[in-house]
PDB file of C-alpha atoms in Angstrom:
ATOM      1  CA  UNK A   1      -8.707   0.496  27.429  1.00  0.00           C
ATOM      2  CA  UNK A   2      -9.685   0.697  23.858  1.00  0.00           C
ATOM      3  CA  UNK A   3      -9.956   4.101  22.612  1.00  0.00           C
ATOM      4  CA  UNK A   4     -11.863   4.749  18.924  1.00  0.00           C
ATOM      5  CA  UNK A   5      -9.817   7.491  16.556  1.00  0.00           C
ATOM      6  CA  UNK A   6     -13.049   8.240  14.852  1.00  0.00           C
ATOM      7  CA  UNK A   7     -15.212  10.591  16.944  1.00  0.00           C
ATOM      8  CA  UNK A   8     -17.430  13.782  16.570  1.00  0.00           C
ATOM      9  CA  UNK A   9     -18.272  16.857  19.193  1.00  0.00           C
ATOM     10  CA  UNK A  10     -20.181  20.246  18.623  1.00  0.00           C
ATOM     11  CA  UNK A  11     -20.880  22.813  21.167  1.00  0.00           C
ATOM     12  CA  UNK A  12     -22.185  26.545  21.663  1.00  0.00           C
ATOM     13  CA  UNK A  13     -21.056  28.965  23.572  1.00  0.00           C
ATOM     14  CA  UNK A  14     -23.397  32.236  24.261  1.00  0.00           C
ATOM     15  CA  UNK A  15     -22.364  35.982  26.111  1.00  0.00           C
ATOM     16  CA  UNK A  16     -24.344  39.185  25.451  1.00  0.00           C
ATOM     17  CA  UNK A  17     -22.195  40.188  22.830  1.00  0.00           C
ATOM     18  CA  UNK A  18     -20.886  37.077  20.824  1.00  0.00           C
ATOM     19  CA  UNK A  19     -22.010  33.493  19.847  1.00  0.00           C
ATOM     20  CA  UNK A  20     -19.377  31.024  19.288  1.00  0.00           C
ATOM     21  CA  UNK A  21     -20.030  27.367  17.702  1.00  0.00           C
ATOM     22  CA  UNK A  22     -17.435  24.964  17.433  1.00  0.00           C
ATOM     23  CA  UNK A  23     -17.691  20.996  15.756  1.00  0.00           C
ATOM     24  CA  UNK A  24     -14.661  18.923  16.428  1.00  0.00           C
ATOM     25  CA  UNK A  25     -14.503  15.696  14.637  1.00  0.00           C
ATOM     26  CA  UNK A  26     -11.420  12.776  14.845  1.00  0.00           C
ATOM     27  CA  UNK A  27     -10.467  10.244  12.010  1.00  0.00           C
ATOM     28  CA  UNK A  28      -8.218   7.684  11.882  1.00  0.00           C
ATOM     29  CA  UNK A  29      -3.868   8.727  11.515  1.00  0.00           C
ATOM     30  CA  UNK A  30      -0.548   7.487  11.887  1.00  0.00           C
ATOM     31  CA  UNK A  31      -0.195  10.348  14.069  1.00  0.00           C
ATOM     32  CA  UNK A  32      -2.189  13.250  16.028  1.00  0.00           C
ATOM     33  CA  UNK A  33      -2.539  15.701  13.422  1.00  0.00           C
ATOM     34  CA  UNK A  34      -4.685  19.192  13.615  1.00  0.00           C
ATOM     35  CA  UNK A  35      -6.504  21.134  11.389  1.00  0.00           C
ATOM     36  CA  UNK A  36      -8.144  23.990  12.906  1.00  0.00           C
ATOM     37  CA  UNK A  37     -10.501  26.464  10.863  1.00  0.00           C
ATOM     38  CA  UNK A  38     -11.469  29.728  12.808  1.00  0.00           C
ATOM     39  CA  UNK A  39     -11.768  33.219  11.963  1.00  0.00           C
ATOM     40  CA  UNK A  40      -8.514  35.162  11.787  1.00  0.00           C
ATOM     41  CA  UNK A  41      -8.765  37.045  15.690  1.00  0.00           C
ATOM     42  CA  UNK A  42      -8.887  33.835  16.327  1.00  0.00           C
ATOM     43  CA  UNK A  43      -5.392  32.772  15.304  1.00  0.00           C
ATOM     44  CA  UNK A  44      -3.891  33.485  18.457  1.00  0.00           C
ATOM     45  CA  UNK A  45      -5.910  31.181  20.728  1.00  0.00           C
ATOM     46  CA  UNK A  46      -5.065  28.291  18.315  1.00  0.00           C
ATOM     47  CA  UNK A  47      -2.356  26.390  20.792  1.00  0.00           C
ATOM     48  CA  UNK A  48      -4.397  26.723  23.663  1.00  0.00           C
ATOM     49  CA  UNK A  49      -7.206  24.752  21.551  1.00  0.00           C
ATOM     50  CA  UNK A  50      -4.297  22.099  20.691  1.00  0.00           C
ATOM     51  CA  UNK A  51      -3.320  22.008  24.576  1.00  0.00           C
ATOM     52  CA  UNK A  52      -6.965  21.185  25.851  1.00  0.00           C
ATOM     53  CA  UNK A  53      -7.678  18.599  22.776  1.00  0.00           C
ATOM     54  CA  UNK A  54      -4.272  17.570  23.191  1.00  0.00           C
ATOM     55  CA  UNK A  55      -5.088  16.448  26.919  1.00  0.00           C
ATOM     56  CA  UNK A  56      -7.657  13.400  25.692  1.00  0.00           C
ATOM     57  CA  UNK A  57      -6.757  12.847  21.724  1.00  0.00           C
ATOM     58  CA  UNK A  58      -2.735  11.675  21.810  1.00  0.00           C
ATOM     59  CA  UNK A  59      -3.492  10.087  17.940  1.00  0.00           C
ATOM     60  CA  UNK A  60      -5.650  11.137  14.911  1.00  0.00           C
ATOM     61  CA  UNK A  61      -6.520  13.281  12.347  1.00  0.00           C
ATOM     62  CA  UNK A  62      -8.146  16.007  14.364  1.00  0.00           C
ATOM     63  CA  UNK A  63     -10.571  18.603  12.415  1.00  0.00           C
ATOM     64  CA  UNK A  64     -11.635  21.755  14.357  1.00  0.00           C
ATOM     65  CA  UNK A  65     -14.099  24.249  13.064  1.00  0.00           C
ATOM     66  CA  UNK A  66     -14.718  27.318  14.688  1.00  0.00           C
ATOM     67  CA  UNK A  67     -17.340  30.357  13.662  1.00  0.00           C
ATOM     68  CA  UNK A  68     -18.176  33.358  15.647  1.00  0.00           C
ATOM     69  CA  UNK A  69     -22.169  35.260  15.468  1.00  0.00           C
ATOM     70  CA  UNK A  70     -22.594  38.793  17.202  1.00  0.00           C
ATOM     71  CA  UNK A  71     -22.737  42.163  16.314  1.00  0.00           C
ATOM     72  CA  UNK A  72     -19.559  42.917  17.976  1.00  0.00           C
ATOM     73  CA  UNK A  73     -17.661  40.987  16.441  1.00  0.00           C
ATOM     74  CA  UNK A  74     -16.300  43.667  14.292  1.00  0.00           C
ATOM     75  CA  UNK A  75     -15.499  47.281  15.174  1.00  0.00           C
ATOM     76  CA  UNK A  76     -15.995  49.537  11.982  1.00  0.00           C
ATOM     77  CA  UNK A  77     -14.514  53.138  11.548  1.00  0.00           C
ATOM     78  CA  UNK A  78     -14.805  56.100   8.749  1.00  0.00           C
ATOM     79  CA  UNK A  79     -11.286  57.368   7.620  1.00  0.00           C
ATOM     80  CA  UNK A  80     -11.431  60.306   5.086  1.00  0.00           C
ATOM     81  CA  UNK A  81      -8.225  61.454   3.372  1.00  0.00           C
ATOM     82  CA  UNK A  82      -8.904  65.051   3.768  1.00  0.00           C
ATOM     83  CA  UNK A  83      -5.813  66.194   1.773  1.00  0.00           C
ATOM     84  CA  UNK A  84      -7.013  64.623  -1.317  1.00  0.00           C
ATOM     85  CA  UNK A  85     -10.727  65.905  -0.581  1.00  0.00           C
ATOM     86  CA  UNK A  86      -9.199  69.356  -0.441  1.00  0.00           C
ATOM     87  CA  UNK A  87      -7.823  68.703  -3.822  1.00  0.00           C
ATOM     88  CA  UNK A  88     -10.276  66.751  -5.706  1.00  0.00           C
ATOM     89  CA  UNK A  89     -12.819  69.919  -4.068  1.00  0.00           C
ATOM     90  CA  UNK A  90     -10.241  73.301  -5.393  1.00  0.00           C
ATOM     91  CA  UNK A  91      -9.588  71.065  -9.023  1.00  0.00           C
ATOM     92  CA  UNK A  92     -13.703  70.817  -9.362  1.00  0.00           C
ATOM     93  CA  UNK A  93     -13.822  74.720  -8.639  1.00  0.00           C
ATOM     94  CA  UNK A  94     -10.968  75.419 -11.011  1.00  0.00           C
ATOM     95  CA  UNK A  95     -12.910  73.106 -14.254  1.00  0.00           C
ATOM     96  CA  UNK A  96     -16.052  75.025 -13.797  1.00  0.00           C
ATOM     97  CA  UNK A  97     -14.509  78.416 -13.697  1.00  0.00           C
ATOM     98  CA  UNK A  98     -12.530  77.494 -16.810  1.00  0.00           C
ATOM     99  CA  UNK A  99     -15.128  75.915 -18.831  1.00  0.00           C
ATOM    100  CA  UNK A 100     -17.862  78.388 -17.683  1.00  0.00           C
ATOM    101  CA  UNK A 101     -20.183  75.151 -16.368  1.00  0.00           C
ATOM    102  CA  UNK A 102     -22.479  76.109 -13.888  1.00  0.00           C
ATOM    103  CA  UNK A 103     -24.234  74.025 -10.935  1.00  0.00           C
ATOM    104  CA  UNK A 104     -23.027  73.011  -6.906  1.00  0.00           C
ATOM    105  CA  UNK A 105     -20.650  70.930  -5.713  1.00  0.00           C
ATOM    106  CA  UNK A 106     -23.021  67.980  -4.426  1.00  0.00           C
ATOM    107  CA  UNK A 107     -22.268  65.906  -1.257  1.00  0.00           C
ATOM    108  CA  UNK A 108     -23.157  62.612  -3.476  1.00  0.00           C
ATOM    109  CA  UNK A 109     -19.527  63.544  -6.073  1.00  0.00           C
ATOM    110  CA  UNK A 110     -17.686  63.642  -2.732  1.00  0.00           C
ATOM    111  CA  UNK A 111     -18.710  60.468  -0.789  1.00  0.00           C
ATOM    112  CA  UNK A 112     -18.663  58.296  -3.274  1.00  0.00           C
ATOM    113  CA  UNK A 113     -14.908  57.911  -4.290  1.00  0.00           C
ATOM    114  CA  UNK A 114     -13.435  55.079  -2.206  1.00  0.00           C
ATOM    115  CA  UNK A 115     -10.050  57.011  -2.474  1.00  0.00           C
ATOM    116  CA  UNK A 116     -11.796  59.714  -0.336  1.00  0.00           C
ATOM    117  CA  UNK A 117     -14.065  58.341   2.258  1.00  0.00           C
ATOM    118  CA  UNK A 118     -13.956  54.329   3.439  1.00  0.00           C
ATOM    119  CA  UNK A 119     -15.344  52.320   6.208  1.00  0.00           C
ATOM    120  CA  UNK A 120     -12.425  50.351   7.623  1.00  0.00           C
ATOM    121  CA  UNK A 121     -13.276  46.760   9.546  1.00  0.00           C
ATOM    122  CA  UNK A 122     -11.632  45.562  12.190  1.00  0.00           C
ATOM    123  CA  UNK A 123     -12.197  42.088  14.176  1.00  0.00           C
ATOM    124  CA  UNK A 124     -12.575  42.011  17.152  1.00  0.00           C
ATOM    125  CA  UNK A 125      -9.607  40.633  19.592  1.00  0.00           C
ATOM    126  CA  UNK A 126     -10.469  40.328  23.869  1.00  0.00           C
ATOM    127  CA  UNK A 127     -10.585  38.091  26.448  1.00  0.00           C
ATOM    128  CA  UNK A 128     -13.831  37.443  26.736  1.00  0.00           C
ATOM    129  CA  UNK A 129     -14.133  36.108  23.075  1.00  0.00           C
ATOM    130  CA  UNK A 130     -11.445  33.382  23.678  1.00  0.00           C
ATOM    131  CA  UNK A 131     -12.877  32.111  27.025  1.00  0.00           C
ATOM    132  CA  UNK A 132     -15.781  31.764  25.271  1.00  0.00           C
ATOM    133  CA  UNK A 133     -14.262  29.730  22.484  1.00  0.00           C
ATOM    134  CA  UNK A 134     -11.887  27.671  24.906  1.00  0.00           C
ATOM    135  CA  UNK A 135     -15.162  26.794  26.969  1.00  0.00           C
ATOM    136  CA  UNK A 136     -17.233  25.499  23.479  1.00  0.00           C
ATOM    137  CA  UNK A 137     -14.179  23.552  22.713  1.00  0.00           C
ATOM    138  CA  UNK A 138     -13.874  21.639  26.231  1.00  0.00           C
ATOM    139  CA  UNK A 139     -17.368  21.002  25.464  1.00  0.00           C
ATOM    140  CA  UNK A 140     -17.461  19.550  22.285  1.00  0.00           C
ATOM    141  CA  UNK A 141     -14.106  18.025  23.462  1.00  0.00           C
ATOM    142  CA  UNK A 142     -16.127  16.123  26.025  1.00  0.00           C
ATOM    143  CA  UNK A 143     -18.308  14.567  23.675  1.00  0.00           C
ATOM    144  CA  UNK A 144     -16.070  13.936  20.999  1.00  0.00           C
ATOM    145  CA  UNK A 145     -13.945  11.928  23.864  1.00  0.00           C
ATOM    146  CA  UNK A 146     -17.283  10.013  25.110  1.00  0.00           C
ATOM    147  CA  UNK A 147     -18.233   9.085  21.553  1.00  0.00           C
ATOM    148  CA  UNK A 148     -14.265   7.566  21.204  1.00  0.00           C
ATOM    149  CA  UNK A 149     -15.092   5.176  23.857  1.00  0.00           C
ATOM    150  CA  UNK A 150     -18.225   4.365  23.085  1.00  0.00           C
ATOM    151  CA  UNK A 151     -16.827   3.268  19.612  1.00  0.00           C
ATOM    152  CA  UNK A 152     -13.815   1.825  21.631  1.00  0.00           C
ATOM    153  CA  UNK A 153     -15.681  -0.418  23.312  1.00  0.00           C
ATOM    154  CA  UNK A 154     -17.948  -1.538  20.469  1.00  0.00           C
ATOM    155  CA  UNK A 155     -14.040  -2.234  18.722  1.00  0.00           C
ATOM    156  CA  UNK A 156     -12.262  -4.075  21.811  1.00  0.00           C
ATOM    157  CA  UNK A 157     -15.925  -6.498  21.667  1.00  0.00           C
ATOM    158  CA  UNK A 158     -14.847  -7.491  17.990  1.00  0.00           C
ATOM    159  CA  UNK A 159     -11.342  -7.787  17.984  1.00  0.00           C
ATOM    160  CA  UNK A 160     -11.237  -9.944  21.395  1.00  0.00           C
ATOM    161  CA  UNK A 161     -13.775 -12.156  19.427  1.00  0.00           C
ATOM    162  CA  UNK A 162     -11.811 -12.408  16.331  1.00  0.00           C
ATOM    163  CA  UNK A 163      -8.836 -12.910  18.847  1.00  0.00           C
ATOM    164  CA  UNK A 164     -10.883 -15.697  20.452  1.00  0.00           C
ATOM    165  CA  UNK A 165     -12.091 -17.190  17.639  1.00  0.00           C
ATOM    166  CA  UNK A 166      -7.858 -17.283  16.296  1.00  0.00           C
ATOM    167  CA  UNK A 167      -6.990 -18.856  19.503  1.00  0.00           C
ATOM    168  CA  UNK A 168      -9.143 -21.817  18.390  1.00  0.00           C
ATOM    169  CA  UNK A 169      -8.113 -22.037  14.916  1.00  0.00           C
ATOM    170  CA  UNK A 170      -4.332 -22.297  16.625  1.00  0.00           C
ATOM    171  CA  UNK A 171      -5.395 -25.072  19.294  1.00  0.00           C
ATOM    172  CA  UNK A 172      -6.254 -27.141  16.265  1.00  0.00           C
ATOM    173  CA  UNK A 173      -3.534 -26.570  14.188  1.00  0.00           C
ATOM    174  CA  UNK A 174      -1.393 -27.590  17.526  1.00  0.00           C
ATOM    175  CA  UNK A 175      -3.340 -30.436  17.974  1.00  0.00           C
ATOM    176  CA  UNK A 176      -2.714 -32.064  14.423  1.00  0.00           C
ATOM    177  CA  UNK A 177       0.858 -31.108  14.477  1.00  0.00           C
ATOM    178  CA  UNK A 178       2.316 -33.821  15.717  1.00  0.00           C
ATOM    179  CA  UNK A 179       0.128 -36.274  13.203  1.00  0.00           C
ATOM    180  CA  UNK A 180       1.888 -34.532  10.560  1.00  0.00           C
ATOM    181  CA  UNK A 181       5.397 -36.533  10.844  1.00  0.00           C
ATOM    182  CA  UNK A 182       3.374 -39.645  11.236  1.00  0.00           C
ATOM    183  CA  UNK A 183       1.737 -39.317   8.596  1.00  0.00           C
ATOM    184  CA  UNK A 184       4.620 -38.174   5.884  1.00  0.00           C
ATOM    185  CA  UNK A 185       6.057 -41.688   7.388  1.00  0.00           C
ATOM    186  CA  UNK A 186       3.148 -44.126   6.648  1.00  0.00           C
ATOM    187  CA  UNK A 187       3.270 -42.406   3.097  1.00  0.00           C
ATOM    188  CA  UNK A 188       6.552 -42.904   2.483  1.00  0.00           C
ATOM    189  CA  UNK A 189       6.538 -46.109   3.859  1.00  0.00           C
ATOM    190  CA  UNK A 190       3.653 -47.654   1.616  1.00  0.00           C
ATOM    191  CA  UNK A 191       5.464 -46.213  -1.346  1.00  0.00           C
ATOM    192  CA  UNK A 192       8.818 -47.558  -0.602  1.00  0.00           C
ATOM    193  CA  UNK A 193       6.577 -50.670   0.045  1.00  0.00           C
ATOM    194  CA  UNK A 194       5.096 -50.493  -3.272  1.00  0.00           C
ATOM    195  CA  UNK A 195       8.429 -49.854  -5.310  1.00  0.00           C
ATOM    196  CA  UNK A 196      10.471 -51.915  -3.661  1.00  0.00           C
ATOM    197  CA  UNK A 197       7.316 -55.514  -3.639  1.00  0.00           C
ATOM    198  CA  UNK A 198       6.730 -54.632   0.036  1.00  0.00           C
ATOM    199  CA  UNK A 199      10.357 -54.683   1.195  1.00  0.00           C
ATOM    200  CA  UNK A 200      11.398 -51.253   2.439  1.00  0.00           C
ATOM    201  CA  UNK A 201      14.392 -49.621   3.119  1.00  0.00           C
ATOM    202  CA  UNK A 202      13.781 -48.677   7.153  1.00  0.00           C
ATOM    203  CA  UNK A 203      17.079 -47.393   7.252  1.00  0.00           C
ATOM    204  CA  UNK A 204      16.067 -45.093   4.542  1.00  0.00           C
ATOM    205  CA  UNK A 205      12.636 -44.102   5.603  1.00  0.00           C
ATOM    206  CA  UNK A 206      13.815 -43.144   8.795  1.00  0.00           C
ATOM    207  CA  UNK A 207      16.653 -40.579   7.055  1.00  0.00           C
ATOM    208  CA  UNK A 208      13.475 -39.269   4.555  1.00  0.00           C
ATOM    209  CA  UNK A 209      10.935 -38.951   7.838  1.00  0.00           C
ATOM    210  CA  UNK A 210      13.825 -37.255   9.930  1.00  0.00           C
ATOM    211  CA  UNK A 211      14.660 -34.303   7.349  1.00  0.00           C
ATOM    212  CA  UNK A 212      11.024 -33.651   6.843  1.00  0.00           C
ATOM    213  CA  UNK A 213      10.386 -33.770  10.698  1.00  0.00           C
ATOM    214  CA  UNK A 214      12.979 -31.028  10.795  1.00  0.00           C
ATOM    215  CA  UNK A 215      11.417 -29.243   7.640  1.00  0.00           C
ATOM    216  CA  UNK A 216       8.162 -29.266   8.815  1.00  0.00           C
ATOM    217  CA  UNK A 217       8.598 -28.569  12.387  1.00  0.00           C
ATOM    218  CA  UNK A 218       6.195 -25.558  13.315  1.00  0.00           C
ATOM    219  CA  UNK A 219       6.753 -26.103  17.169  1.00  0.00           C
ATOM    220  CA  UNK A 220       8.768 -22.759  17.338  1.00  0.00           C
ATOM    221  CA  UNK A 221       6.009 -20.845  15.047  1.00  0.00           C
ATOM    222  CA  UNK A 222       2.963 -22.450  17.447  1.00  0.00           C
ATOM    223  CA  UNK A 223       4.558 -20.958  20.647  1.00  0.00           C
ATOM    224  CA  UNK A 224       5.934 -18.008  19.069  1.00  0.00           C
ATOM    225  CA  UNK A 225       1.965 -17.300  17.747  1.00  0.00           C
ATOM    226  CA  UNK A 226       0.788 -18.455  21.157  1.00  0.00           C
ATOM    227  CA  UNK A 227       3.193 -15.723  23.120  1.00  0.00           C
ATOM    228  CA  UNK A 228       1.939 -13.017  20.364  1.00  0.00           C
ATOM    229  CA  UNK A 229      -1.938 -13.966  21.382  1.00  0.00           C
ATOM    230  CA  UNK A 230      -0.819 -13.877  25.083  1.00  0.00           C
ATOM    231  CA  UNK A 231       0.739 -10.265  24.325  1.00  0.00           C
ATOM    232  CA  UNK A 232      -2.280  -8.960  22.526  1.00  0.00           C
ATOM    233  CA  UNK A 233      -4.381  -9.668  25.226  1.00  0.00           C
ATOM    234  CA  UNK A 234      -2.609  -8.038  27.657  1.00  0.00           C
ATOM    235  CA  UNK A 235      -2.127  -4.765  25.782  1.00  0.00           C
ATOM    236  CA  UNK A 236      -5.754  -4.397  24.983  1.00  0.00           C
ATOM    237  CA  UNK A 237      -6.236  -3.848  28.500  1.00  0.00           C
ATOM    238  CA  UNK A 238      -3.570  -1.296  28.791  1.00  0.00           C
ATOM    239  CA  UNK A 239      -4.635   3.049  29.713  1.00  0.00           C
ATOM    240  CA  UNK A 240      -1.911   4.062  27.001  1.00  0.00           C
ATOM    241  CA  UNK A 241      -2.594   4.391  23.221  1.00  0.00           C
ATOM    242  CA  UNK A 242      -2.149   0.812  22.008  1.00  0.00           C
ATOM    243  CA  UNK A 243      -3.012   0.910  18.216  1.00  0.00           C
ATOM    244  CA  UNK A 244       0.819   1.132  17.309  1.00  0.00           C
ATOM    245  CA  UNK A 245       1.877  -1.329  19.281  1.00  0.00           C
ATOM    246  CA  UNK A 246      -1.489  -4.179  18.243  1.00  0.00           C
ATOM    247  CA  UNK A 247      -0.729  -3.151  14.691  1.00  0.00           C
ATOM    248  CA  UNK A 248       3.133  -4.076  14.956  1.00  0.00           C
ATOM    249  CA  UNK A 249       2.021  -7.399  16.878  1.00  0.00           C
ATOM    250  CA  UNK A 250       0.125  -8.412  14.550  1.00  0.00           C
ATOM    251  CA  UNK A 251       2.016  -8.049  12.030  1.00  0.00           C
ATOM    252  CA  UNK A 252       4.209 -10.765  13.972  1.00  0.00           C
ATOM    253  CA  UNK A 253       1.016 -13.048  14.339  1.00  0.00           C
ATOM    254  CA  UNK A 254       0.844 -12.947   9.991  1.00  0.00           C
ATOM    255  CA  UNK A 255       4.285 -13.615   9.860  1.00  0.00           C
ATOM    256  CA  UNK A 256       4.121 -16.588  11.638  1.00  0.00           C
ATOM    257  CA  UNK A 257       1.141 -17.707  10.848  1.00  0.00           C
ATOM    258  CA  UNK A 258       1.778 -17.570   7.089  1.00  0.00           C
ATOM    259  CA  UNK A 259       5.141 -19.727   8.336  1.00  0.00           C
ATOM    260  CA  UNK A 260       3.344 -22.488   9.550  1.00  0.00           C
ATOM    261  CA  UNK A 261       1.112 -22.670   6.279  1.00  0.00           C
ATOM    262  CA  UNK A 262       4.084 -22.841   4.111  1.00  0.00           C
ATOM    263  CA  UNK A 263       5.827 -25.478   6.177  1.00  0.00           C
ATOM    264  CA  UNK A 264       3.312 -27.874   7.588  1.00  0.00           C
ATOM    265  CA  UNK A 265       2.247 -30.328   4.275  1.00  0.00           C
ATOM    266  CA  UNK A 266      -1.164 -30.898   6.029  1.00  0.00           C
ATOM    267  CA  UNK A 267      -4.804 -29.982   4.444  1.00  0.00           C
ATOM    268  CA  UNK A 268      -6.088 -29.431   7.722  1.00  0.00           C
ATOM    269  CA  UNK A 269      -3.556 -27.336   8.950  1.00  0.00           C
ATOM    270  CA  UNK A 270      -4.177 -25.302   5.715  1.00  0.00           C
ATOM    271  CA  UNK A 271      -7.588 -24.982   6.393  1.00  0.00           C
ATOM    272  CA  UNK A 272      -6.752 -23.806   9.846  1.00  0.00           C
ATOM    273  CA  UNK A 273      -3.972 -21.398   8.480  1.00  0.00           C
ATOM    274  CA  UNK A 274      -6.321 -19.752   6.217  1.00  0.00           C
ATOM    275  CA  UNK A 275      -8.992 -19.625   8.634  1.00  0.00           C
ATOM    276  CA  UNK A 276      -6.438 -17.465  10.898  1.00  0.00           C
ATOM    277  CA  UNK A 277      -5.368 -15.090   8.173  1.00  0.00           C
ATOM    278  CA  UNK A 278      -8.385 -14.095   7.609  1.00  0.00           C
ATOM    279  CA  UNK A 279      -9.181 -13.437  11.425  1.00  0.00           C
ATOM    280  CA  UNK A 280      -5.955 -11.474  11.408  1.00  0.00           C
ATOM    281  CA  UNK A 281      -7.263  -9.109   8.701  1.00  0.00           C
ATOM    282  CA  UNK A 282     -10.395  -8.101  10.145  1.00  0.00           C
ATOM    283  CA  UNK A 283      -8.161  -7.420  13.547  1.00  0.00           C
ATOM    284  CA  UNK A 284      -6.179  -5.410  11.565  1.00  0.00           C
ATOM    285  CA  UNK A 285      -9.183  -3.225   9.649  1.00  0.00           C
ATOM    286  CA  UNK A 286     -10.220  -3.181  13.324  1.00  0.00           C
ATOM    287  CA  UNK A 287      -6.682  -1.681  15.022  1.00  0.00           C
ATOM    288  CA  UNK A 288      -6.228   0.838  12.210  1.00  0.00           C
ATOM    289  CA  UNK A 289      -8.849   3.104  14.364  1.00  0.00           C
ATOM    290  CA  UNK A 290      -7.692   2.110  17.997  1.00  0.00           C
ATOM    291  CA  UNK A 291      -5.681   4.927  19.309  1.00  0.00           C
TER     292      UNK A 291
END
């Protein structure tokens, strides 16, 4: 089964007390990488979000986002440092007896010294706030996994095609093989003719044909290539992540491919050869986002 790495899920998770929304989108990686963005309460909860992701994305660049609504969110509280109230109160007292200035105290010269009197914030931590997140994340997990094999299936369409279409360009390139020796010999043969006022050297022609038979030979290379299609096939239809492996097979299928185009002295092979290399390309744009 062909799995896409590129993939997007949001969901929205309500109680009386808090709103939670959470996006989850995957991209192409080497490996399964997460970046998770939540407020700091949060922070503890952030494995278990790895744990249920982790149980449908096994490769990609996974991007979490997670932002809470709700007035309870955060708990607020009034601390007053009395001791230095007491202080800044008696020094006020002592300046106005010593200077002779005359008027109250207000309320207003007290509260407003952040030293004094400060609202402290504090977020919010319980159990209901994580099962809420945990829930929007299964969610959005859901349809970030659905979208994958959506685009998964849209990808295993296209590479088996390019696949297809390769298997073709190789059937040819198997079936004018063999006219490849016979041909280097008639050449050789009509020049040796030529040079020689139409008396060649068969002794000698055979020697010349024989060490490019062996030079040319891309017997090993066709079946090798052949096996490698054979192999590809078989993995695309595999339940485990396959991108590694269909990116490491083909780049077997360019090696040998690129083998045959450097050994077999035939135009239509060449056509063939770069016909193939250009398949394999695509397949491999393709396989760099197949899990």
């Amino acid at each position: 089964m062909v799995v896409s790495m590129t993939g997007f899920g949001r969901s929205r998770a309500d109680s009386e007390r808090f709103s939670v929304n959470v996006e989850v989108k995957t991209v192409n990686h080497r490996f399964c990488e997460f970046h998770i963005r939540m407020p700091r309460q949060l922070l503890k909860t952030e494995e278990k979000i790895k744990k249920k992701l982790g149980e449908h994305i096994k490769r990609g660049r996974v991007e979490v986002f997670v932002t809470l609504e709700g007035e309870g969110i955060v708990s607020r509280s009034v601390h007053i440092d009395w001791q230095a109230l007491d202080e800044l109160v008696h020094h006020i007292s002592e300046i106005k007896n010593r200077y002779g200035i005359t008027g109250e105290i207000e309320l207003r010269d007290l509260v407003n010294r952040d030293e004094i009197i400060h609202i402290e914030e504090k977020e919010t931590e319980n159990e209901e706030l994580e099962q809420l997140v945990l829930a929007a994340i299964q969610d959005a997990g859901n349809q970030l996994v659905q979208m994958r094999l959506l685009e998964g299936t849209a990808l295993e369409s296209d590479v088996s095609q390019n696949i297809q279409q390769l298997k073709g360009n190789l059937s040819k390139v198997k079936q004018f093989a063999p006219d490849v020796v016979e041909q280097y010999r008639d050449r050789l043969n009509k020049k040796m003719a030529d040079f020689l006022d139409g008396q060649a050297d068969e002794d000698r022609i055979l020697t010349e044909v024989a060490f490019f038979a062996d030079k040319a030979d891309i017997s090993e290379e066709i079946t090798r290539l052949e096996s490698h299609v054979v192999q590809f096939t078989e993995i695309m239809k595999s339940n485990e992540p396959l991108g590694r492996k269909l990116d490491f097979l083909l780049q077997e299928m360019n090696r040998e491919v690129n083998t045959i185009g450097s050994k077999a002295n035939d135009s239509r092979i060449a056509r063939e050869v770069v016909e193939m290399k250009s398949l394999l390309e695509k397949v491999k744009e393709q396989v760099q986002n197949i899990e």
